[in-house]
XYZ file of C-alpha atoms in Angstrom:
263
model
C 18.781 0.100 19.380
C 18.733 -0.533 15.671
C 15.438 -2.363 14.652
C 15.232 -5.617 12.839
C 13.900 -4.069 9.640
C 16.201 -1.491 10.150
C 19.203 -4.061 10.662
C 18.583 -5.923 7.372
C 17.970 -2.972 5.586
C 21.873 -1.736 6.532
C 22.653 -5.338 5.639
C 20.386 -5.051 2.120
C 22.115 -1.944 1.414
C 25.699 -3.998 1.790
C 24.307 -6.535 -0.352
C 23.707 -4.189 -3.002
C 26.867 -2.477 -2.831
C 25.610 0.781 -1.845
C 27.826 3.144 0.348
C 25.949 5.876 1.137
C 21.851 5.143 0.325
C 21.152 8.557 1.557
C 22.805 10.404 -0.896
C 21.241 8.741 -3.654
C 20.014 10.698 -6.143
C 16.504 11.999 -6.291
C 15.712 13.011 -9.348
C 15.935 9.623 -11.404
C 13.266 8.375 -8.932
C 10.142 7.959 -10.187
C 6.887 6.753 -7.659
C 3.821 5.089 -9.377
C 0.749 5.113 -6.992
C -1.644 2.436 -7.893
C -5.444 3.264 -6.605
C -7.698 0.397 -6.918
C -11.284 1.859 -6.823
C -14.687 0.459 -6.533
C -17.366 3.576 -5.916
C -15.349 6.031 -4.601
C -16.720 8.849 -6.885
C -17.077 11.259 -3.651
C -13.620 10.218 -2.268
C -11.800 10.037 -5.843
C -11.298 14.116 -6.073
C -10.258 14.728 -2.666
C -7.332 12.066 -2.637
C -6.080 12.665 -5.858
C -5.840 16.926 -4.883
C -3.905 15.580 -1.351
C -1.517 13.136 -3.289
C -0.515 15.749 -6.181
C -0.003 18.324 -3.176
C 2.291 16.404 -1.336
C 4.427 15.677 -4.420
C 4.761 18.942 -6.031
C 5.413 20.025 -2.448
C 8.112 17.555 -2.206
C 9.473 17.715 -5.149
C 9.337 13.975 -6.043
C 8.646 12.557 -9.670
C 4.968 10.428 -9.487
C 1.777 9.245 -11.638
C -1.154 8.301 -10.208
C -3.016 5.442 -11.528
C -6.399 4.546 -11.085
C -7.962 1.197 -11.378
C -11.249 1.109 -11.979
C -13.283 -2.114 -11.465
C -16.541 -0.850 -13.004
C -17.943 1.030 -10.382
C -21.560 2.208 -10.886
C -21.205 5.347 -9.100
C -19.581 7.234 -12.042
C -16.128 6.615 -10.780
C -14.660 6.455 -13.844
C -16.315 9.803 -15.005
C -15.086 11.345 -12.581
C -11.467 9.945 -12.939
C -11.666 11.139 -16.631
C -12.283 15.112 -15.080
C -9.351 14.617 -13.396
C -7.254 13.471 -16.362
C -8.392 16.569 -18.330
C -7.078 18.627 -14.631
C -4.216 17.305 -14.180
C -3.091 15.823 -17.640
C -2.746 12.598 -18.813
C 1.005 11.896 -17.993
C 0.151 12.337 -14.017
C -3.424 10.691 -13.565
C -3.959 7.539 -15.632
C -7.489 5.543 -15.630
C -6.668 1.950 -16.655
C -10.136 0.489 -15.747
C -10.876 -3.382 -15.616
C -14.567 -4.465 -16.614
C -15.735 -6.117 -12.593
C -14.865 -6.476 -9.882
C -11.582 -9.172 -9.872
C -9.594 -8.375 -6.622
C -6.779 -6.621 -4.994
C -4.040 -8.703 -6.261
C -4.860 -8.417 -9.596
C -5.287 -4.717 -9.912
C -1.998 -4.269 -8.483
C -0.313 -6.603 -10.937
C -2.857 -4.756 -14.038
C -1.707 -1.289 -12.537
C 2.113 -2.707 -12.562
C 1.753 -3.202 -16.196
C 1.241 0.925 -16.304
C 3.557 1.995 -14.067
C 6.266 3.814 -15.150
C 8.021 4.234 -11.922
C 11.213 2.324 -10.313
C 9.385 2.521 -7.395
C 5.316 1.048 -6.147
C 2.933 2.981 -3.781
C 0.029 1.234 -2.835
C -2.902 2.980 -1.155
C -6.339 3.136 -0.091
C -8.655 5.752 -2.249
C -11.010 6.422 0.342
C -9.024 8.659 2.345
C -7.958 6.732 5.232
C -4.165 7.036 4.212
C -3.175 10.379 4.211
C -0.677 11.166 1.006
C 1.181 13.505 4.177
C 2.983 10.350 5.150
C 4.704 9.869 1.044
C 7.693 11.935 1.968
C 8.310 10.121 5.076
C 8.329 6.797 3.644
C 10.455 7.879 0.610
C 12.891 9.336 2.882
C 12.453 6.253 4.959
C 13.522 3.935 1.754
C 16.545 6.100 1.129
C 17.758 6.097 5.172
C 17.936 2.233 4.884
C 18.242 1.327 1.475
C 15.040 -0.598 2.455
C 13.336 -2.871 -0.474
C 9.612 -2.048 1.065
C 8.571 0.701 3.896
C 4.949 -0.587 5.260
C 2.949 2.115 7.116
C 2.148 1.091 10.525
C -0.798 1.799 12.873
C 0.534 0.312 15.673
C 4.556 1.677 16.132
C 5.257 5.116 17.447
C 3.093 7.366 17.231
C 0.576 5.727 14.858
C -2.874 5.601 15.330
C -6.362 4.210 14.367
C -9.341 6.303 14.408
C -13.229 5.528 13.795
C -12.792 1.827 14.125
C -16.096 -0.769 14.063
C -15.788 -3.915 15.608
C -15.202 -5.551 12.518
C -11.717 -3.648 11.705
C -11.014 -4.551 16.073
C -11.347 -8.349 14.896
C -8.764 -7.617 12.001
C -6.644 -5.873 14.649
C -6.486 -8.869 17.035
C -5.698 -11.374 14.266
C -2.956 -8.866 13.607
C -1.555 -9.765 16.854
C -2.184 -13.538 16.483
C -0.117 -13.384 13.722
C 2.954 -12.003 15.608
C 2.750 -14.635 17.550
C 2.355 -17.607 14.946
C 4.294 -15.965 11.944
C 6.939 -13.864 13.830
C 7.587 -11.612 10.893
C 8.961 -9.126 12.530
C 7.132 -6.141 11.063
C 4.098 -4.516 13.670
C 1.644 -3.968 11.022
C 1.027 -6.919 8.682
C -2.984 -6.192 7.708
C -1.842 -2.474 6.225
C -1.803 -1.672 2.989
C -0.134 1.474 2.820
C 3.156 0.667 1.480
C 5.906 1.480 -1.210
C 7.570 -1.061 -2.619
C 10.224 -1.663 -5.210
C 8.950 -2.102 -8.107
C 10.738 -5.403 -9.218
C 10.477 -6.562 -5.775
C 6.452 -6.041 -5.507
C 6.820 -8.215 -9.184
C 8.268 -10.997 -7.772
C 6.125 -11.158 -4.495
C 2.640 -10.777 -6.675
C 4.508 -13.883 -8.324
C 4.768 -15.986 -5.153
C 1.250 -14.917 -3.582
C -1.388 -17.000 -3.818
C -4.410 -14.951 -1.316
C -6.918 -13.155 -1.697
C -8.899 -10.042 0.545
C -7.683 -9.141 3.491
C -5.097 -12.143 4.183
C -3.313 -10.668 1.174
C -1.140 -7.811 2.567
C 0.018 -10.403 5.576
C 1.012 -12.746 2.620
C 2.985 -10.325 1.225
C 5.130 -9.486 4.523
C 5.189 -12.928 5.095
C 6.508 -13.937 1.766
C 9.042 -10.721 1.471
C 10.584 -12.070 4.954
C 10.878 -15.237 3.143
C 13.077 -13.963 -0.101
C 15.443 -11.681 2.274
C 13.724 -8.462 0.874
C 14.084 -5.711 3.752
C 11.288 -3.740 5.054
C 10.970 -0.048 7.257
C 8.011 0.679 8.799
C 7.036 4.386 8.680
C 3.794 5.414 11.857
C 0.791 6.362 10.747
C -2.739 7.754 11.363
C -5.790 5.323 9.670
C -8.940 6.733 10.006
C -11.966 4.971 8.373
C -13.459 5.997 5.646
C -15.575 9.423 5.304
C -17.439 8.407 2.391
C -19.467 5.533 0.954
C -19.463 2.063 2.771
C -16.340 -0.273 4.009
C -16.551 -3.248 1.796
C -15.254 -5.033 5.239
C -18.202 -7.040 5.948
C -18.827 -10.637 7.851
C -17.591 -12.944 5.451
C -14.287 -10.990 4.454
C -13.159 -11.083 8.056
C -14.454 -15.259 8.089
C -12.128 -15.467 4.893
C -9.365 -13.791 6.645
C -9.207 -15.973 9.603
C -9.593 -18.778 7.213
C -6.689 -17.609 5.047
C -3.840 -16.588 8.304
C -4.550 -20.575 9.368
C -3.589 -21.695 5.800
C -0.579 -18.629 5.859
C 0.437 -20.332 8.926
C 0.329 -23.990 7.853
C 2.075 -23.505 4.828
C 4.769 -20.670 5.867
């Protein structure tokens, strides 16, 4: 049985008058990752090698762009190696001067991007680039205007969890049952999205930390933009410390009551 992401991304594909998504073709693609960092010198090297391997290997057109929000570590440094590695047309640095949230260094990165289409990841290596091909293939199936990694469909999994990141997991299930969105995963932020379409929802969003990928499912459910959900293995970071602490996860509660009221 068809899913209901799956459904209304047959129906999205109608809308747009496409008859075969599948066969679309390839090569006029083009997939912007944006990499919000904040001291992930040790981490920086290793994700950048995995996510240039599994597009060369793929064959798919990409630039990676990392935003810097002036981490002390040498982040940036190292970024600027890996400009001189890779060249200049595939790794970008666009740094910001502090430390001035998610949402804005996707909309900053946006500005860069030269792609149609909007990957946004986590740098410190608990997305795996191995999953890219399966969500781009995933978009193409269903003509689908986002495909969210999930942790909890299939065979996706969560490794090296705290306590903390169990808390963000059970609100994760509150919020199937107050915001029906009909997505498994709303607290992810592995995701490619449409590039006009992750425009117009960084328009409408108005969160910030954690609560902000949920607002964005939320919201996309709201405008009729279609979503596929791809399984996926998180495992927490190797390197350097989570910046989930106490009061993010207060502020997250905080933020799915308001989501809820307002939605």
């Amino acid at each position: 049985m068809a899913s209901h992401s799956d459904i209304s991304g047959s129906a999205g594909s109608q809308r747009r008058g496409v008859k075969n998504p599948a066969a679309q073709a390839t090569g006029t693609d083009k997939y912007s990752v944006l990499l919000p960092t904040y001291n992930e010198r040790e981490n920086l090297p290793l994700i950048v090698w995995l996510l240039v391997k599994s597009f060369e290997e793929s064959g798919n057109n990409y630039e990676i762009i990392v935003i810097d929000d002036g981490s002390p570590d040498g982040t940036q440094e190292v970024a600027q190696q890996l400009e001189k590695i890779y060249g200049p047309d595939k790794i970008l640095l666009r740094p910001r001067a502090k430390k001035l949230g998610l949402g804005t260094a996707y909309i900053h990165g946006m500005q860069h991007a030269t792609g149609n289409f909007i990957i946004i990841m986590d740098a410190d290596l608990s997305h795996h680039p191995k999953f890219i091909p399966e969500f781009i293939r995933k978009q193409k199936e269903g003509n689908f205007d986002i495909v969210s990694g999930t942790r909890y469909k299939g065979n996706g999994g969560v490794y090296g969890w705290d306590l903390k990141r169990k808390i963000i997991r059970a609100a994760n299930f509150l919020t199937q049952i107050l915001l029906r969105p009909g997505v498994s995963d709303l607290t992810g932020s592995f995701r490619l999205y449409r590039k006009e379409v992750l425009q117009k929802l960084m328009e409408k969003c108005v969160s910030k930390g954690y609560v902000f990928q949920m607002e964005m499912i939320v919201r996309a459910r709201q405008l009729n933009f279609t979503i596929g959900e791809v399984p996926i293995s998180f495992v927490d970071r190797v390197y350097g410390e989570s910046k989930l602490g106490g009061n993010e996860i207060v502020s997250f509660l905080k933020g799915l009551l308001t989501l809820f009221a307002t939605t």
